[in-house]
mmCIF file of C-alpha atoms in Angstrom:
data_model
loop_
_atom_site.group_PDB
_atom_site.id
_atom_site.type_symbol
_atom_site.label_atom_id
_atom_site.label_comp_id
_atom_site.label_asym_id
_atom_site.label_seq_id
_atom_site.Cartn_x
_atom_site.Cartn_y
_atom_site.Cartn_z
ATOM 1 C CA MET A 1 -181.640 122.119 130.156
ATOM 2 C CA ASN A 2 -182.252 118.630 129.530
ATOM 3 C CA VAL A 3 -185.293 116.403 129.569
ATOM 4 C CA HIS A 4 -186.103 112.674 129.710
ATOM 5 C CA THR A 5 -188.502 111.407 126.946
ATOM 6 C CA PRO A 6 -189.549 107.767 127.659
ATOM 7 C CA PRO A 7 -188.415 105.400 124.632
ATOM 8 C CA THR A 8 -191.242 103.599 122.655
ATOM 9 C CA GLY A 9 -189.607 100.247 123.569
ATOM 10 C CA LYS A 10 -187.396 99.235 126.469
ATOM 11 C CA PRO A 11 -183.941 99.662 125.712
ATOM 12 C CA ALA A 12 -181.634 96.677 125.830
ATOM 13 C CA VAL A 13 -179.526 96.078 128.961
ATOM 14 C CA PRO A 14 -176.436 98.318 128.434
ATOM 15 C CA ASN A 15 -172.886 96.592 128.365
ATOM 16 C CA LEU A 16 -171.366 99.878 129.762
ATOM 17 C CA PRO A 17 -168.325 100.074 132.302
ATOM 18 C CA ALA A 18 -168.554 99.745 136.156
ATOM 19 C CA PRO A 19 -169.601 101.317 138.218
ATOM 20 C CA PRO A 20 -173.255 100.754 137.604
ATOM 21 C CA GLN A 21 -174.724 103.262 135.278
ATOM 22 C CA PRO A 22 -178.418 102.951 135.730
ATOM 23 C CA HIS A 23 -179.401 105.592 133.400
ATOM 24 C CA ALA A 24 -176.863 104.412 130.343
ATOM 25 C CA PHE A 25 -178.778 102.970 127.355
ATOM 26 C CA HIS A 26 -178.161 100.384 124.411
ATOM 27 C CA TYR A 27 -180.357 100.120 121.307
ATOM 28 C CA ALA A 28 -179.088 97.090 119.471
ATOM 29 C CA GLY A 29 -178.602 97.264 115.840
ATOM 30 C CA GLY A 30 -176.151 96.358 113.134
ATOM 31 C CA PRO A 31 -172.424 95.765 113.361
ATOM 32 C CA THR A 32 -171.521 99.485 113.382
ATOM 33 C CA ALA A 33 -171.874 101.195 116.493
ATOM 34 C CA ILE A 34 -172.289 104.774 117.847
ATOM 35 C CA LEU A 35 -171.408 105.950 121.304
ATOM 36 C CA LEU A 36 -173.358 109.386 122.315
ATOM 37 C CA ILE A 37 -172.185 111.390 125.381
ATOM 38 C CA HIS A 38 -174.168 113.709 127.132
ATOM 39 C CA GLY A 39 -173.245 117.309 128.345
ATOM 40 C CA LEU A 40 -172.068 118.574 131.628
ATOM 41 C CA THR A 41 -174.812 118.326 134.369
ATOM 42 C CA GLY A 42 -176.647 116.544 131.992
ATOM 43 C CA THR A 43 -178.228 112.971 131.459
ATOM 44 C CA PRO A 44 -177.959 110.250 128.912
ATOM 45 C CA ALA A 45 -181.735 111.114 128.091
ATOM 46 C CA GLU A 46 -180.973 114.019 126.238
ATOM 47 C CA LEU A 47 -179.630 111.889 123.514
ATOM 48 C CA LYS A 48 -182.105 109.148 123.331
ATOM 49 C CA LEU A 49 -184.470 110.625 120.712
ATOM 50 C CA VAL A 50 -181.414 110.788 118.407
ATOM 51 C CA ALA A 51 -180.288 107.390 119.679
ATOM 52 C CA LYS A 52 -183.670 105.684 118.568
ATOM 53 C CA GLY A 53 -183.626 107.525 115.128
ATOM 54 C CA LEU A 54 -179.906 106.102 114.461
ATOM 55 C CA ALA A 55 -181.115 102.696 115.640
ATOM 56 C CA ARG A 56 -184.021 102.620 113.346
ATOM 57 C CA ALA A 57 -181.396 103.133 110.622
ATOM 58 C CA GLY A 58 -179.650 100.006 111.529
ATOM 59 C CA TYR A 59 -177.100 101.049 113.915
ATOM 60 C CA SER A 60 -176.148 99.936 117.548
ATOM 61 C CA VAL A 61 -176.506 103.070 119.643
ATOM 62 C CA TYR A 62 -174.983 103.167 123.302
ATOM 63 C CA GLY A 63 -175.417 106.220 125.557
ATOM 64 C CA VAL A 64 -172.805 106.730 128.454
ATOM 65 C CA GLN A 65 -173.558 108.166 131.775
ATOM 66 C CA LEU A 66 -170.612 109.945 132.939
ATOM 67 C CA ALA A 67 -169.199 109.704 136.336
ATOM 68 C CA GLY A 68 -170.857 111.982 138.721
ATOM 69 C CA HIS A 69 -173.921 112.726 136.787
ATOM 70 C CA CYS A 70 -177.448 111.808 137.280
ATOM 71 C CA GLY A 71 -177.072 112.664 141.007
ATOM 72 C CA SER A 72 -176.413 115.418 143.312
ATOM 73 C CA GLU A 73 -174.101 118.757 143.066
ATOM 74 C CA ALA A 74 -172.038 117.007 145.553
ATOM 75 C CA ASP A 75 -171.693 113.773 143.334
ATOM 76 C CA LEU A 76 -170.886 116.011 140.351
ATOM 77 C CA THR A 77 -168.067 118.138 142.267
ATOM 78 C CA ALA A 78 -166.472 114.937 143.642
ATOM 79 C CA THR A 79 -165.615 114.190 139.919
ATOM 80 C CA GLY A 80 -163.542 116.123 137.322
ATOM 81 C CA TRP A 81 -162.861 116.065 133.463
ATOM 82 C CA LYS A 82 -160.324 112.965 133.642
ATOM 83 C CA ASP A 83 -163.091 111.217 135.575
ATOM 84 C CA TRP A 84 -165.680 112.096 132.728
ATOM 85 C CA LEU A 85 -163.034 111.157 129.969
ATOM 86 C CA ALA A 86 -162.427 107.844 131.860
ATOM 87 C CA SER A 87 -166.120 106.872 131.511
ATOM 88 C CA ALA A 88 -166.299 107.702 127.821
ATOM 89 C CA LEU A 89 -162.956 105.737 127.176
ATOM 90 C CA GLU A 90 -164.101 102.693 129.201
ATOM 91 C CA ALA A 91 -167.526 102.657 127.202
ATOM 92 C CA PHE A 92 -165.526 103.127 124.041
ATOM 93 C CA ASP A 93 -163.361 100.145 124.671
ATOM 94 C CA ARG A 94 -166.065 97.785 125.677
ATOM 95 C CA ILE A 95 -168.018 98.647 122.597
ATOM 96 C CA ARG A 96 -165.166 98.487 120.235
ATOM 97 C CA GLN A 97 -164.814 94.626 121.239
ATOM 98 C CA ASP A 98 -168.081 93.864 119.781
ATOM 99 C CA HIS A 99 -168.349 96.097 116.624
ATOM 100 C CA ASP A 100 -166.696 96.309 113.203
ATOM 101 C CA ALA A 101 -166.518 100.163 113.563
ATOM 102 C CA VAL A 102 -167.378 102.765 116.160
ATOM 103 C CA PHE A 103 -168.381 106.381 115.657
ATOM 104 C CA VAL A 104 -168.305 108.796 118.696
ATOM 105 C CA GLY A 105 -170.739 111.619 119.204
ATOM 106 C CA GLY A 106 -171.931 113.986 121.886
ATOM 107 C CA LEU A 107 -173.691 117.046 122.879
ATOM 108 C CA SER A 108 -172.362 120.245 124.438
ATOM 109 C CA MET A 109 -169.397 118.997 126.520
ATOM 110 C CA GLY A 110 -170.125 115.764 125.232
ATOM 111 C CA ALA A 111 -169.042 116.677 121.567
ATOM 112 C CA LEU A 112 -165.610 117.764 123.158
ATOM 113 C CA LEU A 113 -165.225 114.485 125.093
ATOM 114 C CA ALA A 114 -166.188 112.813 121.773
ATOM 115 C CA LEU A 115 -162.945 114.611 120.264
ATOM 116 C CA LEU A 116 -160.976 113.588 123.086
ATOM 117 C CA VAL A 117 -162.054 109.913 122.898
ATOM 118 C CA ALA A 118 -160.766 110.241 119.256
ATOM 119 C CA SER A 119 -157.415 111.588 120.161
ATOM 120 C CA HIS A 120 -156.844 108.808 122.695
ATOM 121 C CA ARG A 121 -158.175 105.979 120.167
ATOM 122 C CA SER A 122 -157.381 107.623 116.789
ATOM 123 C CA ASP A 123 -156.925 104.413 115.047
ATOM 124 C CA ARG A 124 -159.929 102.883 116.195
ATOM 125 C CA VAL A 125 -162.700 105.761 115.869
ATOM 126 C CA ALA A 126 -164.633 105.726 112.600
ATOM 127 C CA GLY A 127 -165.631 109.417 112.988
ATOM 128 C CA CYS A 128 -167.376 112.001 115.229
ATOM 129 C CA LEU A 129 -170.499 113.425 115.416
ATOM 130 C CA LEU A 130 -170.573 116.975 117.153
ATOM 131 C CA TYR A 131 -173.809 118.299 118.452
ATOM 132 C CA SER A 132 -173.592 121.906 119.584
ATOM 133 C CA PRO A 133 -170.068 121.804 120.695
ATOM 134 C CA THR A 134 -168.985 124.082 123.517
ATOM 135 C CA MET A 135 -165.579 125.516 123.226
ATOM 136 C CA PHE A 136 -166.943 128.925 124.197
ATOM 137 C CA TYR A 137 -169.820 130.007 126.300
ATOM 138 C CA ASP A 138 -170.851 132.747 124.171
ATOM 139 C CA GLY A 139 -174.459 132.540 123.319
ATOM 140 C CA TRP A 140 -176.954 135.062 123.464
ATOM 141 C CA SER A 141 -178.447 134.153 126.831
ATOM 142 C CA VAL A 142 -175.003 134.048 128.588
ATOM 143 C CA PRO A 143 -174.688 137.085 130.812
ATOM 144 C CA ARG A 144 -171.936 139.793 129.781
ATOM 145 C CA GLY A 145 -169.073 139.644 131.889
ATOM 146 C CA SER A 146 -168.784 135.822 132.009
ATOM 147 C CA VAL A 147 -165.239 135.884 130.369
ATOM 148 C CA LEU A 148 -164.132 137.734 133.698
ATOM 149 C CA LEU A 149 -165.948 134.992 135.820
ATOM 150 C CA HIS A 150 -164.273 132.118 133.805
ATOM 151 C CA ALA A 151 -160.912 133.774 134.614
ATOM 152 C CA ALA A 152 -161.703 134.047 138.416
ATOM 153 C CA ILE A 153 -162.866 130.226 138.035
ATOM 154 C CA LEU A 154 -159.604 129.331 136.532
ATOM 155 C CA PHE A 155 -157.709 130.982 139.540
ATOM 156 C CA GLY A 156 -159.372 128.785 141.962
ATOM 157 C CA LEU A 157 -162.553 130.804 142.792
ATOM 158 C CA GLY A 158 -164.724 128.245 141.467
ATOM 159 C CA ARG A 159 -165.890 126.743 144.748
ATOM 160 C CA PHE A 160 -167.587 130.086 145.576
ATOM 161 C CA PHE A 161 -169.802 129.975 142.596
ATOM 162 C CA ARG A 162 -172.816 128.034 141.280
ATOM 163 C CA PHE A 163 -174.745 129.013 138.327
ATOM 164 C CA ARG A 164 -178.763 128.608 137.505
ATOM 165 C CA GLU A 165 -179.641 127.339 134.017
ATOM 166 C CA ASN A 166 -180.982 130.383 132.273
ATOM 167 C CA PHE A 167 -184.151 130.860 130.277
ATOM 168 C CA PRO A 168 -184.861 129.534 127.814
ATOM 169 C CA TYR A 169 -182.751 126.294 128.838
ATOM 170 C CA GLY A 170 -181.383 125.488 125.351
ATOM 171 C CA ILE A 171 -185.044 124.694 124.151
ATOM 172 C CA LYS A 172 -186.954 126.722 121.506
ATOM 173 C CA ASP A 173 -189.984 124.650 121.481
ATOM 174 C CA ASP A 174 -192.540 126.335 124.189
ATOM 175 C CA ARG A 175 -193.999 122.948 125.345
ATOM 176 C CA LEU A 176 -190.764 121.229 125.598
ATOM 177 C CA ARG A 177 -189.224 123.880 127.293
ATOM 178 C CA ALA A 178 -191.922 123.923 130.047
ATOM 179 C CA ARG A 179 -191.533 120.271 130.698
ATOM 180 C CA VAL A 180 -187.564 120.826 130.769
ATOM 181 C CA GLN A 181 -188.014 123.404 133.435
ATOM 182 C CA ALA A 182 -190.350 121.650 135.522
ATOM 183 C CA ALA A 183 -188.197 118.549 135.322
ATOM 184 C CA MET A 184 -184.907 120.393 136.751
ATOM 185 C CA GLU A 185 -186.848 122.312 139.229
ATOM 186 C CA SER A 186 -188.316 118.995 140.468
ATOM 187 C CA GLY A 187 -184.828 118.022 141.353
ATOM 188 C CA ARG A 188 -184.814 114.710 139.252
ATOM 189 C CA SER A 189 -181.507 115.106 137.823
ATOM 190 C CA GLU A 190 -181.488 111.833 136.171
ATOM 191 C CA GLU A 191 -184.409 113.240 133.845
ATOM 192 C CA ALA A 192 -183.498 116.690 133.226
ATOM 193 C CA GLY A 193 -180.091 117.185 134.628
ATOM 194 C CA LEU A 194 -178.929 119.823 137.302
ATOM 195 C CA LEU A 195 -180.696 123.146 137.718
ATOM 196 C CA TYR A 196 -177.415 124.719 138.951
ATOM 197 C CA MET A 197 -173.857 124.015 137.877
ATOM 198 C CA PRO A 198 -171.217 124.205 140.341
ATOM 199 C CA GLY A 199 -168.277 126.734 139.640
ATOM 200 C CA ARG A 200 -165.908 123.631 140.233
ATOM 201 C CA SER A 201 -167.635 121.787 137.495
ATOM 202 C CA LEU A 202 -167.520 124.682 135.131
ATOM 203 C CA ALA A 203 -163.618 125.132 135.968
ATOM 204 C CA GLN A 204 -163.186 121.310 134.998
ATOM 205 C CA LEU A 205 -164.921 121.901 131.870
ATOM 206 C CA LEU A 206 -162.432 124.728 131.100
ATOM 207 C CA TYR A 207 -159.511 122.555 131.771
ATOM 208 C CA LEU A 208 -161.096 119.980 129.508
ATOM 209 C CA ILE A 209 -160.979 122.551 126.630
ATOM 210 C CA ARG A 210 -157.355 123.570 127.440
ATOM 211 C CA ASP A 211 -156.459 119.939 127.124
ATOM 212 C CA LEU A 212 -158.213 119.628 123.881
ATOM 213 C CA LYS A 213 -157.282 122.559 121.683
ATOM 214 C CA PRO A 214 -153.697 121.467 121.011
ATOM 215 C CA ARG A 215 -154.866 118.107 119.918
ATOM 216 C CA LEU A 216 -157.275 119.290 117.362
ATOM 217 C CA PRO A 217 -155.045 119.447 114.139
ATOM 218 C CA ALA A 218 -153.861 116.020 114.762
ATOM 219 C CA LEU A 219 -157.433 114.748 114.599
ATOM 220 C CA ARG A 220 -158.116 113.365 110.927
ATOM 221 C CA MET A 221 -161.283 111.272 111.113
ATOM 222 C CA PRO A 222 -164.235 112.449 109.537
ATOM 223 C CA VAL A 223 -166.367 114.904 111.468
ATOM 224 C CA LEU A 224 -169.827 116.086 111.456
ATOM 225 C CA VAL A 225 -170.635 119.307 113.227
ATOM 226 C CA LEU A 226 -174.359 120.477 113.603
ATOM 227 C CA HIS A 227 -175.025 123.812 115.270
ATOM 228 C CA ALA A 228 -177.921 126.184 115.572
ATOM 229 C CA ARG A 229 -177.736 129.609 114.328
ATOM 230 C CA GLU A 230 -179.552 130.879 117.353
ATOM 231 C CA ASP A 231 -177.932 128.828 120.084
ATOM 232 C CA ASP A 232 -178.518 130.417 123.246
ATOM 233 C CA VAL A 233 -175.579 129.015 125.042
ATOM 234 C CA THR A 234 -172.724 128.751 122.224
ATOM 235 C CA SER A 235 -172.606 130.807 119.259
ATOM 236 C CA ILE A 236 -171.685 129.476 115.915
ATOM 237 C CA ARG A 237 -168.194 130.543 116.588
ATOM 238 C CA ASN A 238 -167.844 127.178 118.281
ATOM 239 C CA ALA A 239 -168.500 125.333 115.199
ATOM 240 C CA ASN A 240 -166.561 127.628 113.065
ATOM 241 C CA TYR A 241 -163.558 127.107 115.054
ATOM 242 C CA LEU A 242 -163.538 123.434 115.139
ATOM 243 C CA ALA A 243 -163.951 123.434 111.417
ATOM 244 C CA ALA A 244 -161.106 125.686 111.121
ATOM 245 C CA HIS A 245 -158.547 123.764 113.577
ATOM 246 C CA LEU A 246 -159.462 120.016 112.968
ATOM 247 C CA GLY A 247 -157.173 118.228 110.871
ATOM 248 C CA GLY A 248 -159.453 116.183 108.804
ATOM 249 C CA ASN A 249 -162.531 116.596 106.818
ATOM 250 C CA VAL A 250 -165.331 118.504 108.381
ATOM 251 C CA GLU A 251 -169.070 118.816 107.325
ATOM 252 C CA LYS A 252 -170.456 121.941 109.195
ATOM 253 C CA ILE A 253 -174.261 122.046 109.072
ATOM 254 C CA LEU A 254 -176.125 125.056 110.846
ATOM 255 C CA LEU A 255 -179.723 124.693 111.911
ATOM 256 C CA GLU A 256 -182.316 127.491 111.431
ATOM 257 C CA ASN A 257 -185.066 126.661 114.127
ATOM 258 C CA SER A 258 -183.313 125.459 117.228
ATOM 259 C CA TYR A 259 -181.477 126.484 120.265
ATOM 260 C CA HIS A 260 -178.736 124.596 121.890
ATOM 261 C CA MET A 261 -180.379 121.291 122.860
ATOM 262 C CA ILE A 262 -180.626 120.376 119.122
ATOM 263 C CA THR A 263 -181.037 116.585 120.058
ATOM 264 C CA LEU A 264 -184.260 117.562 121.635
ATOM 265 C CA ASP A 265 -185.678 120.817 120.063
ATOM 266 C CA GLN A 266 -187.713 121.297 117.055
ATOM 267 C CA GLU A 267 -185.227 120.029 114.453
ATOM 268 C CA ARG A 268 -184.314 116.840 116.027
ATOM 269 C CA GLU A 269 -185.490 115.068 113.012
ATOM 270 C CA LEU A 270 -183.273 117.040 110.908
ATOM 271 C CA VAL A 271 -180.243 116.072 113.453
ATOM 272 C CA ILE A 272 -181.112 112.580 112.871
ATOM 273 C CA ASP A 273 -181.270 112.729 108.973
ATOM 274 C CA HIS A 274 -178.085 114.643 108.761
ATOM 275 C CA SER A 275 -176.207 112.201 111.158
ATOM 276 C CA ILE A 276 -177.333 109.344 109.081
ATOM 277 C CA GLY A 277 -176.447 110.959 105.726
ATOM 278 C CA PHE A 278 -172.943 111.558 107.344
ATOM 279 C CA LEU A 279 -172.665 107.958 108.488
ATOM 280 C CA LYS A 280 -173.889 106.346 105.364
ATOM 281 C CA ARG A 281 -171.025 108.622 103.395
ATOM 282 C CA THR A 282 -168.262 107.962 105.781
ATOM 283 C CA GLU A 283 -169.047 104.180 106.687
ATOM 284 C CA PRO A 284 -168.111 102.462 103.460
ATOM 285 C CA ARG A 285 -164.685 104.187 103.316
ATOM 286 C CA ARG A 286 -164.021 102.794 106.714
ATOM 287 C CA LEU A 287 -165.327 99.176 106.041
ATOM 288 C CA ALA A 288 -164.369 98.722 102.677
ATOM 289 C CA PRO A 289 -161.405 96.276 101.903
ATOM 290 C CA PRO A 290 -158.136 98.007 100.864
ATOM 291 C CA SER A 291 -158.576 96.896 97.264
ATOM 292 C CA LEU A 292 -162.273 98.158 96.948
ATOM 293 C CA SER A 293 -161.269 101.442 98.780
ATOM 294 C CA LEU A 294 -158.519 101.983 96.241
ATOM 295 C CA ALA A 295 -160.892 101.203 93.412
ATOM 296 C CA LEU A 296 -163.419 103.764 94.950
ATOM 297 C CA THR A 297 -160.809 106.299 94.995
ATOM 298 C CA ARG A 298 -159.623 105.977 91.369
ATOM 299 C CA GLY A 299 -163.248 105.974 90.353
ATOM 300 C CA ARG A 300 -163.639 109.436 91.612
ATOM 301 C CA SER A 301 -160.676 110.934 90.184
#
C-alpha cells in the first residue's frame, strides 16, 4: 500500500525517541513544526513527499516510525495500539521542546493517532492534519462481510487471520501502483509496508478506534480532513463522521482523482497546497500575542 520515494536532499538527522528509528525523518524549517504519523503496516516513507512540500513552505517536519513497523509481521504483532500511541507521544514531546507550535498529522490510522495525541496533549497541539482517516474499513475494494470478520477479530480470533493488501493498493496512478506492488511483494517493508496485515494488528486498530470515539467531542483544536471521494479502503463516511463528531472547527476537503494513499497519489500536490493553506490560516491565531488575537477577532466582527 505504501512506497518509498527517495528525497531530493538528505534529511536532517531525526531528533526522535529511543529505541532507534532508522526510518524516521526530519526536514528542518522554521519555529512551527509538524509531526506526521504513518498508517498501520506502513512506513514513514508514505509521508515524505508531503513532508518535503511542507518543509519548502518553511515548516519543520518530522516523521515518526511507530513501534513494530518497518520490520516483519512478528515485529508488528509484538506491539499494540498503546505502543504506537507511545511512539507518537514521545516524538511529540521531544519536538515540542524545540518549537513554538506543533501541528500533528497522519495518514489512515496515523490520522487517528494524531487525534489521540491531541487528546493527550490538548493544550499543546496547534491543530491536526488528517489524511484519509480510517474509522471504518468500508471502501469499495474492501470485501463484503468484513463487518462480521471484524466482530470475530474483536472476540479474540485475530490470531487466526492475516489479510493481503487488495488491488489497487490505495493508488490510482498506474505507474506508481506498479512500483508499490513490486516493493511490497519484494518484502522490503521499510520502503513499502507489509503486504499482509495480521489479524491481531487489525484488532489493535479496532481497540484504538474504540478508545478514540468518546474523546472526539472534547477535541476543539482546528482540524483539516482531506479524503478522496473514490477512496478504495475507507469511504467518505469516515471524513463525514469526524466532521460531525469533533468538537472544534473542521475543514473537510474531498479530492476527486485519488484513492486511499492521497499523500502519494495523483493529487499529492493538492494535499500539500491545502495543508499549507490550513496551516497559514490557523497558525497566526495560535502564535499571535493575546492583545493582537483580540484585535484580530474584533476586526472580523
